[in-house]
């Protein structure tokens, strides 16, 4: 039997209506009950006020506050560190306000951790620089635009902000010195005559004092140092006589743009990271905090680009040492001594500076690093001698130094240099592989795939082509189809030339063998 759809709909509505009416009814009742409860409470309070004696009301209030005090957690005790701007901080980098009320009863924090900074007043600048990177403009009432050397946003005097470190809230307040406030109410934190100077107040719960001093403050200093290092303009220095001449270094090469085997690239980056973290390690083992890299491979494979990428990554200046310009031990010593920490010494094409040492040279090398005097067609210095010399100098002075040698001909080097442990890492910069090509394609055309790629991938396994050659082909046209077409053509020609070279060689071989056989027969 079929049911009339209109009847079914009517039936459905009839079923739905009672539940809707019930809900409305329940809601009305609830509102009515709430209204009457509120009315009763108001009435009861009014009656209590009227009827209960005053003493009884006071006693009830006292009992309620007692219960509240028993169950509510009391506000945490606070501590405040006062960090003064440079003018006031010549004696102390920060003062410790013990009770956190801004009154400075605790006097100076001079006994221990705070003093270790040397009191050069830089912590104030560092803290402001750090806070500029943590400011959330949406939560600040007032903001100072261009209030620090970098032109970034900074906290306005009188304002405060909160920073969270290891899950703990640290509150910063910027306090203007007396001269700026002009209200005649200058405080003199700790009584060191700093009333006229600006300061920052760092407040936190008392239980986090150790975290603040031992971790948070050093973290701020380290973060700012790191940021400054990243922002600084790099320089490359070239030696003239016994002094260095510096110019700005704007080499665009980075590890992202460098075309090389991805695993090798990753291991170089990891090695640099490890080196940076090992200050204590080098101190403990009593060795100079330095690392040596030997870069080798055919011309145009990116050795100089890798040096630039390392400098850009570490933000270290480069010192490009031209040994032909060094004419005496003392000038070499002066040049090496003048290199500051966090720098890279580069000696390019060492195979041209040094020849494989004779036995006599090896014997002398540890004692005589360089033979003075111009006009010697071949310096008697050996590479290992130079390394010993550098080791000796840098083990007593300087930290975080990198030394890089480059060569196109590793086989021409003094075997002493190639011994394990002499240079820390040997890095082969080879011909352009498929992964390296993909990096170049990304660099030049922001390209991940192309119809030409399969052909190029096969050709790259068949011919030896340097990244410099590939780069040059990719630069020939702004049209990616044209550029990749030219590259494929170039690779095919190379392959053809290689085949012809091989056949010429094998022909010569055969001819040679035939001649030898004829001679034997004769
Ligand atoms: N691995 C690479 N990654 C990215 N670009 C490269 C690479 N190799 C070479 N190039 C390109 O070729 C140019 C020359 O390369 P680079 O000078 O770094 O090679 P090199 O190995 O130091 O050569 P040489 O031994 O002749 O000094 C670079 O400026 C860069 O444009």
XYZ file of C-alpha atoms and ligand atoms in Angstrom:
553
model
C 0.000 0.000 0.000
C 1.330 3.453 -0.950
C 1.031 6.481 1.283
C -0.003 9.933 0.058
C 3.182 12.111 0.329
C 1.193 15.184 1.493
C -0.375 13.136 4.246
C 3.056 11.855 5.258
C 4.383 15.418 5.448
C 1.424 16.524 7.514
C 1.974 13.567 9.820
C 5.685 14.519 10.179
C 4.798 18.095 11.120
C 2.233 16.857 13.613
C 4.971 14.737 15.211
C 7.529 17.591 15.303
C 5.204 20.222 16.814
C 4.728 18.787 20.307
C 8.513 18.484 20.929
C 9.036 22.121 19.810
C 6.208 23.312 22.091
C 7.705 21.302 24.935
C 11.091 22.970 24.518
C 9.543 26.461 24.505
C 7.585 25.554 27.588
C 10.699 24.262 29.403
C 12.620 27.417 28.471
C 9.811 29.625 29.833
C 9.840 27.703 33.074
C 13.630 27.977 33.421
C 13.527 31.762 32.851
C 10.711 32.046 35.328
C 12.654 30.013 37.914
C 15.861 32.027 37.375
C 13.960 35.287 37.715
C 12.313 34.168 40.888
C 15.627 32.848 42.346
C 17.298 36.195 41.586
C 14.348 38.010 43.123
C 14.588 35.806 46.240
C 18.361 36.445 46.562
C 17.875 40.209 46.226
C 15.014 40.052 48.692
C 16.994 37.890 51.137
C 19.997 40.198 50.948
C 17.777 43.224 51.544
C 16.086 41.513 54.462
C 19.398 40.398 55.958
C 20.703 43.938 55.691
C 17.553 45.216 57.399
C 17.072 42.495 59.960
C 20.575 41.243 60.883
C 22.528 43.367 63.313
C 25.570 45.171 61.886
C 28.025 43.120 63.985
C 26.684 39.893 62.616
C 27.128 41.101 59.016
C 30.709 42.136 59.748
C 31.394 38.744 61.321
C 30.015 36.973 58.232
C 32.227 39.082 55.967
C 35.291 38.306 58.094
C 34.515 34.570 57.978
C 34.118 34.705 54.177
C 37.462 36.478 53.743
C 39.086 33.924 56.053
C 37.791 31.072 53.889
C 38.947 32.865 50.744
C 42.443 33.402 52.177
C 42.609 29.741 53.168
C 41.827 28.420 49.691
C 43.177 31.079 47.312
C 46.892 30.923 46.368
C 48.690 34.060 47.507
C 50.293 36.231 44.777
C 53.823 34.994 44.018
C 56.727 36.945 45.421
C 58.356 38.944 42.635
C 61.934 39.914 41.868
C 63.156 42.680 39.591
C 66.472 43.106 37.813
C 67.250 46.654 36.791
C 69.333 47.026 33.660
C 70.703 50.493 33.202
C 71.636 52.212 30.001
C 75.312 52.612 29.210
C 75.838 55.927 31.015
C 74.864 54.487 34.367
C 76.104 51.004 33.820
C 79.800 51.735 33.882
C 79.990 50.009 37.221
C 77.277 47.412 37.005
C 75.478 45.990 34.085
C 72.374 45.335 36.097
C 71.238 45.955 39.627
C 69.094 43.697 41.650
C 65.969 45.171 43.197
C 65.256 42.632 45.910
C 61.692 43.358 46.825
C 60.570 44.204 43.351
C 58.925 47.486 44.301
C 61.266 49.666 42.331
C 62.815 51.004 45.507
C 66.197 49.448 44.979
C 66.741 48.240 48.506
C 68.939 45.409 47.435
C 71.634 47.692 46.100
C 73.878 46.506 43.304
C 74.057 42.950 42.065
C 77.786 43.019 42.239
C 78.798 39.815 43.869
C 78.457 37.201 41.263
C 76.828 36.491 37.965
C 75.887 40.015 36.914
C 79.357 41.326 37.419
C 80.940 38.750 35.184
C 79.813 40.686 32.131
C 82.506 43.255 32.591
C 80.170 46.159 33.154
C 80.453 47.740 29.733
C 76.820 48.674 29.740
C 76.000 46.664 26.648
C 73.338 44.510 28.259
C 70.875 47.414 28.135
C 71.390 47.760 24.366
C 71.321 44.024 23.902
C 68.097 43.720 25.854
C 66.425 46.509 23.857
C 67.604 44.907 20.627
C 66.296 41.546 21.771
C 62.941 42.955 22.873
C 62.507 44.662 19.508
C 62.384 41.176 17.980
C 59.785 39.988 20.505
C 57.370 42.896 20.406
C 53.847 42.128 19.344
C 52.604 45.516 18.090
C 48.990 44.462 18.663
C 49.426 44.114 22.406
C 51.313 47.358 23.069
C 49.606 50.551 24.132
C 52.463 52.725 22.915
C 55.333 51.891 20.602
C 58.459 53.711 19.622
C 59.045 53.610 15.886
C 62.741 53.629 14.995
C 63.610 53.633 18.659
C 66.810 51.682 18.232
C 69.790 51.655 15.915
C 68.084 49.263 13.489
C 64.992 51.408 13.118
C 62.776 48.599 14.411
C 59.835 48.960 16.775
C 60.777 49.335 20.397
C 59.092 49.718 23.754
C 58.222 53.260 24.737
C 59.276 54.441 28.207
C 56.543 53.722 30.674
C 55.285 50.695 28.805
C 55.816 47.016 29.503
C 55.674 43.688 27.705
C 55.907 40.019 28.520
C 58.334 37.476 27.095
C 58.092 33.743 27.700
C 61.281 31.715 28.122
C 61.244 28.016 28.977
C 57.586 28.353 29.890
C 58.229 31.159 32.401
C 56.818 34.659 31.992
C 59.281 37.536 32.207
C 57.895 41.042 32.308
C 59.896 43.921 30.913
C 59.231 47.550 31.708
C 60.960 50.501 30.118
C 61.681 53.250 32.629
C 62.747 56.757 31.640
C 65.513 58.466 33.592
C 64.807 61.543 35.645
C 65.751 64.027 32.971
C 63.252 62.490 30.552
C 60.391 62.041 32.983
C 60.610 65.592 34.184
C 58.402 64.765 37.142
C 61.000 65.281 39.813
C 60.420 61.783 41.107
C 63.477 60.090 39.805
C 64.415 56.900 41.479
C 68.001 56.112 42.120
C 68.213 52.363 41.874
C 70.829 51.151 44.246
C 72.155 54.627 44.789
C 74.835 54.641 42.129
C 74.056 58.048 40.871
C 72.057 56.728 37.945
C 68.925 58.766 38.494
C 69.230 60.521 35.145
C 69.511 57.407 33.006
C 67.025 55.140 31.348
C 66.639 51.582 32.442
C 64.824 48.377 31.770
C 63.205 46.421 34.564
C 62.960 42.687 34.276
C 60.447 41.167 36.709
C 59.577 37.556 37.363
C 58.444 35.219 40.128
C 61.109 34.881 42.819
C 61.475 31.141 42.266
C 62.865 31.797 38.753
C 65.853 33.872 39.851
C 68.384 31.199 38.834
C 66.702 30.687 35.483
C 66.768 34.440 34.874
C 70.430 34.896 35.730
C 71.932 31.670 34.500
C 69.891 31.097 31.391
C 67.603 33.910 30.324
C 70.061 36.814 30.479
C 72.853 34.798 28.749
C 70.281 33.648 26.179
C 69.449 37.274 25.358
C 73.120 38.167 24.956
C 73.754 35.109 22.761
C 70.663 35.767 20.617
C 71.694 39.356 19.987
C 75.318 38.422 19.266
C 74.085 35.878 16.774
C 71.705 38.352 15.129
C 74.441 40.993 14.903
C 76.767 38.429 13.356
C 74.142 37.552 10.752
C 73.501 41.206 9.913
C 77.072 42.376 9.641
C 78.563 43.303 6.270
C 81.275 40.858 5.363
C 84.691 41.850 4.145
C 87.392 40.143 2.194
C 90.973 41.092 3.047
C 93.934 40.732 0.727
C 97.508 40.980 1.966
C 99.822 43.691 0.823
C 103.215 43.427 2.421
C 102.564 42.630 6.014
C 99.146 44.248 6.283
C 95.638 43.388 5.144
C 93.496 45.528 2.841
C 89.774 44.959 3.191
C 86.897 45.482 0.802
C 83.226 44.596 1.120
C 82.411 41.009 0.320
C 79.096 40.571 -1.451
C 79.501 37.123 -2.964
C 75.971 35.783 -3.468
C 76.937 32.135 -3.052
C 75.154 30.276 -0.266
C 74.650 26.621 0.545
C 71.201 26.907 -1.060
C 72.607 28.114 -4.374
C 75.665 25.863 -4.369
C 75.391 23.012 -6.843
C 76.977 19.931 -5.340
C 76.164 16.485 -4.076
C 73.410 17.012 -1.447
C 74.889 14.561 1.083
C 78.314 16.148 0.846
C 76.784 19.602 1.195
C 74.870 18.464 4.271
C 77.992 17.013 5.859
C 79.917 20.272 5.302
C 77.137 22.288 6.944
C 76.954 19.823 9.853
C 80.727 20.010 10.281
C 80.624 23.818 10.453
C 77.765 23.711 12.966
C 79.647 21.274 15.143
C 82.766 23.413 14.966
C 80.886 26.523 16.124
C 79.535 24.718 19.164
C 82.834 23.287 20.340
C 84.519 26.112 22.220
C 84.632 24.066 25.428
C 85.730 20.939 23.629
C 88.780 22.619 22.097
C 89.591 24.221 25.421
C 89.389 20.875 27.186
C 91.641 19.021 24.747
C 94.091 21.931 24.683
C 93.970 22.487 20.934
C 93.564 25.674 18.954
C 89.905 26.251 18.131
C 90.361 26.019 14.394
C 89.219 23.821 11.534
C 90.966 23.080 8.269
C 89.339 22.246 4.931
C 91.015 21.140 1.732
C 88.855 21.834 -1.345
C 89.960 20.116 -4.500
C 88.564 19.450 -7.947
C 88.779 20.658 -11.554
C 88.519 24.372 -12.368
C 84.967 25.698 -12.407
C 83.488 23.150 -10.032
C 82.736 25.707 -7.321
C 85.659 25.736 -4.883
C 85.652 29.536 -4.618
C 81.860 29.474 -4.479
C 82.040 27.047 -1.558
C 84.499 29.319 0.279
C 82.065 32.221 -0.182
C 79.127 30.063 0.938
C 81.016 29.102 4.098
C 81.824 32.750 4.847
C 78.207 33.742 4.270
C 76.948 30.890 6.412
C 79.277 31.590 9.323
C 79.264 35.369 8.763
C 83.070 35.292 9.036
C 85.336 37.669 7.133
C 87.700 36.185 4.569
C 91.476 36.645 4.577
C 92.801 35.682 1.172
C 96.511 35.077 1.677
C 98.707 35.506 -1.387
C 101.949 33.817 -0.352
C 103.879 35.319 -3.238
C 103.416 38.661 -1.476
C 104.898 37.390 1.776
C 108.627 37.828 1.893
C 109.624 37.012 5.420
C 108.679 34.960 8.420
C 107.988 38.063 10.441
C 105.534 39.486 7.911
C 103.736 36.127 7.739
C 103.588 36.109 11.512
C 102.257 39.666 11.574
C 99.576 38.868 9.017
C 98.404 35.811 10.907
C 98.459 37.649 14.215
C 96.381 40.466 12.752
C 93.555 38.137 11.822
C 90.736 38.557 14.325
C 88.660 35.730 15.726
C 85.776 34.431 13.660
C 87.618 34.658 10.384
C 88.590 32.421 7.490
C 92.113 32.194 6.114
C 92.114 31.111 2.471
C 95.121 30.050 0.444
C 94.022 29.345 -3.106
C 95.751 27.085 -5.601
C 98.217 25.762 -3.076
C 99.664 23.439 -5.667
C 101.097 26.579 -7.271
C 102.525 27.871 -3.959
C 104.120 24.648 -2.859
C 105.702 21.724 -4.593
C 105.953 18.226 -3.213
C 108.576 18.529 -0.557
C 111.903 16.847 -0.887
C 113.146 14.874 2.091
C 115.398 17.773 3.149
C 112.487 20.224 2.998
C 110.373 17.888 5.071
C 113.111 17.716 7.667
C 113.339 21.486 7.756
C 109.662 22.161 7.511
C 108.786 22.045 11.158
C 111.447 24.602 11.989
C 111.678 26.954 9.048
C 108.277 27.840 7.772
C 109.364 30.299 5.176
C 112.603 31.248 3.534
C 112.887 34.998 3.325
C 114.135 36.936 0.361
C 112.664 37.677 -3.033
C 113.764 36.131 -6.261
C 113.770 32.536 -5.069
C 112.044 30.760 -7.867
C 110.720 28.199 -5.423
C 110.088 28.970 -1.796
C 111.477 26.393 0.580
C 108.374 26.524 2.688
C 106.288 23.373 2.693
C 102.629 23.242 3.314
C 102.959 21.157 6.453
C 105.612 23.607 7.660
C 103.179 26.462 7.180
C 100.500 24.488 8.993
C 102.793 23.859 11.947
C 103.610 27.535 12.006
C 99.917 28.487 11.998
C 99.146 25.864 14.652
C 101.869 27.270 16.894
C 100.642 30.836 16.507
C 96.947 30.159 16.864
C 97.227 27.754 19.762
C 98.256 30.664 21.947
C 95.991 33.333 20.521
C 92.727 33.540 18.661
C 89.639 31.444 18.478
C 87.111 30.258 15.932
C 89.392 30.330 12.951
C 88.904 28.425 9.737
C 91.662 27.683 7.281
C 90.873 26.651 3.721
C 93.229 25.466 1.003
C 92.050 25.029 -2.559
C 93.709 23.141 -5.368
C 92.878 21.827 -8.807
C 95.508 19.117 -8.460
C 95.391 17.194 -5.228
C 97.943 14.713 -6.543
C 100.554 17.457 -6.711
C 100.362 18.200 -3.003
C 102.822 17.295 -0.315
C 101.643 13.905 1.030
C 102.271 15.251 4.531
C 99.278 17.531 4.049
C 97.088 14.649 2.962
C 97.869 12.533 6.018
C 94.789 11.904 8.169
C 94.358 14.600 10.778
C 96.358 17.273 8.912
C 93.384 18.960 7.274
C 90.155 18.108 9.019
C 88.017 17.631 5.956
C 88.863 16.949 2.312
C 86.044 18.111 0.044
C 85.945 17.039 -3.566
C 84.138 19.472 -5.829
C 83.341 17.365 -8.859
C 81.677 17.611 -12.233
C 78.035 18.529 -12.455
C 75.803 15.664 -11.367
C 72.033 15.502 -11.762
C 71.320 16.867 -8.261
C 73.746 19.740 -8.816
C 72.067 20.535 -12.141
C 68.664 20.675 -10.450
C 70.059 23.240 -7.984
C 71.330 25.350 -10.897
C 67.962 25.067 -12.701
C 66.249 26.230 -9.519
C 68.729 29.109 -9.134
C 68.394 30.397 -12.661
C 64.763 29.624 -13.563
C 62.974 28.651 -10.323
C 62.330 25.424 -12.162
C 61.566 21.986 -10.688
C 60.752 20.045 -13.846
C 60.909 20.375 -17.633
C 60.444 18.223 -20.723
C 64.206 18.488 -21.395
C 65.165 17.150 -17.977
C 65.196 13.388 -18.785
C 67.549 13.928 -21.748
C 69.834 16.208 -19.709
C 69.866 13.717 -16.843
C 71.141 10.943 -19.119
C 73.702 13.203 -20.802
C 75.104 14.319 -17.427
C 75.982 10.705 -16.636
C 77.843 10.420 -19.909
C 79.913 13.614 -20.102
C 82.105 15.540 -17.709
C 80.838 19.086 -17.511
C 81.552 21.590 -14.744
C 78.844 23.542 -12.912
C 80.522 26.677 -14.311
C 79.938 25.435 -17.875
C 76.324 24.526 -17.120
C 75.779 27.933 -15.466
C 77.134 29.643 -18.524
C 74.731 27.792 -20.829
C 71.765 28.572 -18.573
C 72.698 32.239 -18.612
C 72.592 32.434 -22.392
C 68.847 33.008 -22.589
C 66.112 34.191 -20.317
C 63.762 31.795 -22.085
C 64.020 28.509 -20.222
C 63.190 26.411 -23.305
C 65.942 28.068 -25.296
C 68.490 27.847 -22.440
C 67.820 24.152 -21.771
C 67.884 23.440 -25.519
C 71.308 25.089 -25.756
C 72.548 23.108 -22.763
C 71.342 19.809 -24.222
C 73.046 20.638 -27.505
C 76.252 21.551 -25.684
C 76.193 18.237 -23.771
C 75.553 16.243 -26.953
C 78.507 17.952 -28.653
C 80.699 17.176 -25.647
C 79.636 13.571 -25.788
C 80.443 13.419 -29.484
C 83.851 15.037 -28.898
C 84.579 12.510 -26.150
C 83.712 9.622 -28.463
C 85.937 11.003 -31.212
C 88.728 11.532 -28.679
C 88.354 7.954 -27.517
C 88.430 6.611 -31.059
C 91.537 8.715 -31.845
C 93.141 7.395 -28.669
C 92.225 3.799 -29.415
C 93.468 4.249 -32.987
C 96.783 5.575 -31.655
C 96.918 2.662 -29.238
C 96.412 0.152 -32.017
C 99.015 1.857 -34.190
C 101.452 1.846 -31.280
C 100.884 -1.842 -30.621
C 101.356 -2.686 -34.294
C 104.635 -0.729 -34.350
C 105.849 -2.500 -31.223
C 104.925 -5.861 -32.663
C 106.744 -5.021 -35.890
C 109.828 -3.992 -33.888
C 109.697 -7.244 -31.903
C 109.435 -9.207 -35.106
C 112.367 -7.349 -36.505
N 79.160 24.147 -7.594
C 78.698 25.305 -8.098
N 77.512 25.786 -7.721
C 77.028 26.929 -8.231
N 77.693 27.661 -9.122
C 78.888 27.237 -9.534
C 79.452 26.039 -9.036
N 80.646 25.845 -9.616
C 80.826 26.877 -10.425
N 79.791 27.716 -10.404
C 79.633 28.929 -11.193
O 80.853 29.104 -11.906
C 81.576 30.241 -11.465
C 83.050 29.873 -11.228
O 83.121 28.891 -10.200
P 84.216 28.897 -9.051
O 85.162 30.056 -9.229
O 83.550 28.789 -7.770
O 84.972 27.557 -9.397
P 86.391 27.085 -8.887
O 86.298 25.613 -8.709
O 86.810 27.871 -7.724
O 87.299 27.423 -10.122
P 88.894 27.658 -10.113
O 89.525 26.374 -9.699
O 89.160 27.996 -11.548
O 89.162 28.783 -9.172
C 80.906 30.677 -10.194
O 80.907 32.067 -10.061
C 79.491 30.161 -10.337
O 78.714 31.078 -11.063
